[in-house]
GROMACS .gro file of C-alpha atoms in nm:
model
  140
    1MET     CA    1   0.013   0.019  -0.002
    2ARG     CA    2   0.278   0.252   0.062
    3LEU     CA    3   0.459   0.186  -0.253
    4TYR     CA    4   0.137   0.238  -0.441
    5LYS     CA    5   0.115   0.603  -0.247
    6VAL     CA    6   0.477   0.697  -0.335
    7ILE     CA    7   0.417   0.578  -0.716
    8HIS     CA    8   0.090   0.712  -0.738
    9ARG     CA    9   0.192   1.078  -0.569
   10ALA     CA   10   0.525   1.100  -0.789
   11PRO     CA   11   0.412   1.197  -1.093
   12TRP     CA   12   0.188   1.468  -0.945
   13ARG     CA   13   0.517   1.624  -0.771
   14VAL     CA   14   0.691   1.599  -1.104
   15VAL     CA   15   0.421   1.800  -1.255
   16LYS     CA   16   0.393   2.069  -0.953
   17ILE     CA   17   0.798   2.135  -0.979
   18SER     CA   18   0.774   2.143  -1.363
   19LYS     CA   19   0.493   2.386  -1.321
   20LYS     CA   20   0.675   2.619  -1.111
   21ARG     CA   21   0.995   2.589  -1.312
   22GLN     CA   22   0.817   2.708  -1.601
   23GLN     CA   23   0.635   2.967  -1.413
   24LEU     CA   24   0.987   3.100  -1.301
   25ARG     CA   25   1.103   3.077  -1.628
   26PHE     CA   26   0.861   3.312  -1.782
   27ARG     CA   27   0.870   3.540  -1.498
   28ARG     CA   28   1.254   3.583  -1.515
   29ALA     CA   29   1.181   3.665  -1.895
   30MET     CA   30   0.960   3.910  -1.833
   31VAL     CA   31   1.131   4.096  -1.572
   32ALA     CA   32   1.425   4.084  -1.808
   33LEU     CA   33   1.215   4.222  -2.118
   34LYS     CA   34   1.096   4.499  -1.832
   35ILE     CA   35   1.458   4.605  -1.755
   36ALA     CA   36   1.587   4.622  -2.103
   37LEU     CA   37   1.241   4.813  -2.184
   38GLU     CA   38   1.339   5.057  -1.899
   39GLN     CA   39   1.686   5.086  -2.027
   40GLU     CA   40   1.584   5.178  -2.395
   41LYS     CA   41   1.331   5.460  -2.253
   42GLN     CA   42   1.581   5.586  -2.052
   43GLU     CA   43   1.820   5.612  -2.334
   44THR     CA   44   1.571   5.743  -2.596
   45LYS     CA   45   1.484   6.023  -2.354
   46GLU     CA   46   1.864   6.119  -2.351
   47MET     CA   47   1.916   6.090  -2.725
   48LEU     CA   48   1.618   6.320  -2.763
   49THR     CA   49   1.757   6.582  -2.503
   50ILE     CA   50   2.088   6.545  -2.682
   51TYR     CA   51   1.955   6.619  -2.991
   52ARG     CA   52   1.763   6.921  -2.892
   53ARG     CA   53   2.112   7.073  -2.723
   54TYR     CA   54   2.245   6.979  -3.064
   55THR     CA   55   2.010   7.233  -3.248
   56GLN     CA   56   2.126   7.490  -2.965
   57GLY     CA   57   2.498   7.408  -3.053
   58GLN     CA   58   2.544   7.303  -2.683
   59THR     CA   59   2.696   6.939  -2.731
   60ASN     CA   60   2.999   6.791  -2.791
   61LYS     CA   61   3.094   6.518  -3.072
   62GLU     CA   62   3.105   6.223  -2.795
   63GLU     CA   63   2.732   6.298  -2.686
   64LEU     CA   64   2.639   6.347  -3.032
   65LYS     CA   65   2.794   5.987  -3.100
   66ARG     CA   66   2.602   5.834  -2.848
   67ALA     CA   67   2.275   5.966  -2.932
   68ASN     CA   68   2.355   5.849  -3.283
   69GLU     CA   69   2.416   5.505  -3.154
   70GLN     CA   70   2.095   5.523  -2.996
   71PHE     CA   71   1.891   5.627  -3.275
   72VAL     CA   72   2.053   5.315  -3.474
   73ASP     CA   73   1.908   5.117  -3.183
   74ILE     CA   74   1.578   5.246  -3.226
   75LEU     CA   75   1.581   5.182  -3.626
   76LYS     CA   76   1.696   4.822  -3.533
   77GLY     CA   77   1.369   4.790  -3.313
   78LEU     CA   78   1.132   4.932  -3.587
   79GLY     CA   79   1.322   4.680  -3.806
   80LEU     CA   80   1.226   4.401  -3.593
   81GLY     CA   81   0.842   4.551  -3.567
   82VAL     CA   82   0.789   4.492  -3.907
   83PHE     CA   83   0.872   4.111  -3.872
   84ALA     CA   84   0.655   4.098  -3.574
   85LEU     CA   85   0.359   4.209  -3.794
   86LEU     CA   86   0.416   3.911  -4.025
   87PRO     CA   87   0.243   3.547  -3.978
   88PHE     CA   88   0.420   3.311  -3.797
   89ALA     CA   89   0.619   3.626  -3.605
   90PRO     CA   90   0.747   3.363  -3.316
   91ILE     CA   91   0.899   3.163  -3.567
   92THR     CA   92   1.071   3.458  -3.811
   93ILE     CA   93   1.189   3.682  -3.505
   94PRO     CA   94   1.412   3.414  -3.364
   95LEU     CA   95   1.510   3.302  -3.746
   96VAL     CA   96   1.629   3.670  -3.829
   97VAL     CA   97   1.804   3.695  -3.491
   98LYS     CA   98   1.989   3.389  -3.557
   99LEU     CA   99   2.080   3.456  -3.937
  100GLY     CA  100   2.225   3.781  -3.832
  101SER     CA  101   2.431   3.656  -3.591
  102LEU     CA  102   2.554   3.390  -3.827
  103VAL     CA  103   2.632   3.657  -4.082
  104GLY     CA  104   2.800   3.911  -3.810
  105VAL     CA  105   2.514   4.152  -3.792
  106ASP     CA  106   2.363   4.287  -3.468
  107VAL     CA  107   1.992   4.297  -3.516
  108LEU     CA  108   1.873   4.313  -3.167
  109PRO     CA  109   1.915   4.688  -2.992
  110SER     CA  110   2.178   4.688  -2.753
  111SER     CA  111   1.971   4.700  -2.422
  112PHE     CA  112   1.835   4.345  -2.568
  113SER     CA  113   2.140   4.172  -2.646
  114ILE     CA  114   2.284   4.197  -2.321
  115ASN     CA  115   2.216   3.906  -2.082
  116LYS     CA  116   2.145   3.971  -1.716
  117PRO     CA  117   2.274   3.715  -1.463
  118ILE     CA  118   1.984   3.496  -1.332
  119LYS     CA  119   2.060   3.631  -0.962
  120GLU     CA  120   1.983   3.972  -1.038
  121LEU     CA  121   1.643   3.908  -1.191
  122ASP     CA  122   1.545   3.678  -0.881
  123GLN     CA  123   1.649   3.986  -0.667
  124LYS     CA  124   1.414   4.214  -0.910
  125ILE     CA  125   1.146   3.908  -0.897
  126ALA     CA  126   1.156   3.935  -0.505
  127GLN     CA  127   1.166   4.349  -0.475
  128GLU     CA  128   0.868   4.326  -0.669
  129ASN     CA  129   0.685   4.032  -0.490
  130GLN     CA  130   0.747   4.250  -0.159
  131GLU     CA  131   0.618   4.576  -0.301
  132GLN     CA  132   0.282   4.388  -0.435
  133GLN     CA  133   0.263   4.255  -0.065
  134SER     CA  134   0.285   4.598   0.094
  135ASN     CA  135   0.078   4.729  -0.126
  136ASN     CA  136  -0.185   4.478  -0.060
  137SER     CA  137  -0.142   4.506   0.290
  138ILE     CA  138  -0.178   4.896   0.261
  139LYS     CA  139  -0.532   4.843   0.064
  140LYS     CA  140  -0.634   4.627   0.346
   0.00000   0.00000   0.00000
């Protein structure tokens, strides 16, 4: 009878563990995406202020070079946006990124090509969970 319980419960345990693992992997991916989008937003704002100062003649060549690099990143993102509109986008976008890396062309914007360590993502997830719990306790 005990052997039956162990055998019977083991698959459920495996299913629960694999489900948690998939949830954590998805959450890490979403946090990494959020961090990358925040970084792109900040860099784009900086680019616009540099271009505004350039029209007034208040920038140097280094700042202008940094703004131009960010503009290229924006164009890369727009290029991938075209592929997002096509059918089978979940297949075509990774294919384009892989083909670009084989040819030697960087297709992704700079903030998306940097891989964050898993520990940093887990810390960010824990912080968000604590903020949500504190917000829920305040609302009650």
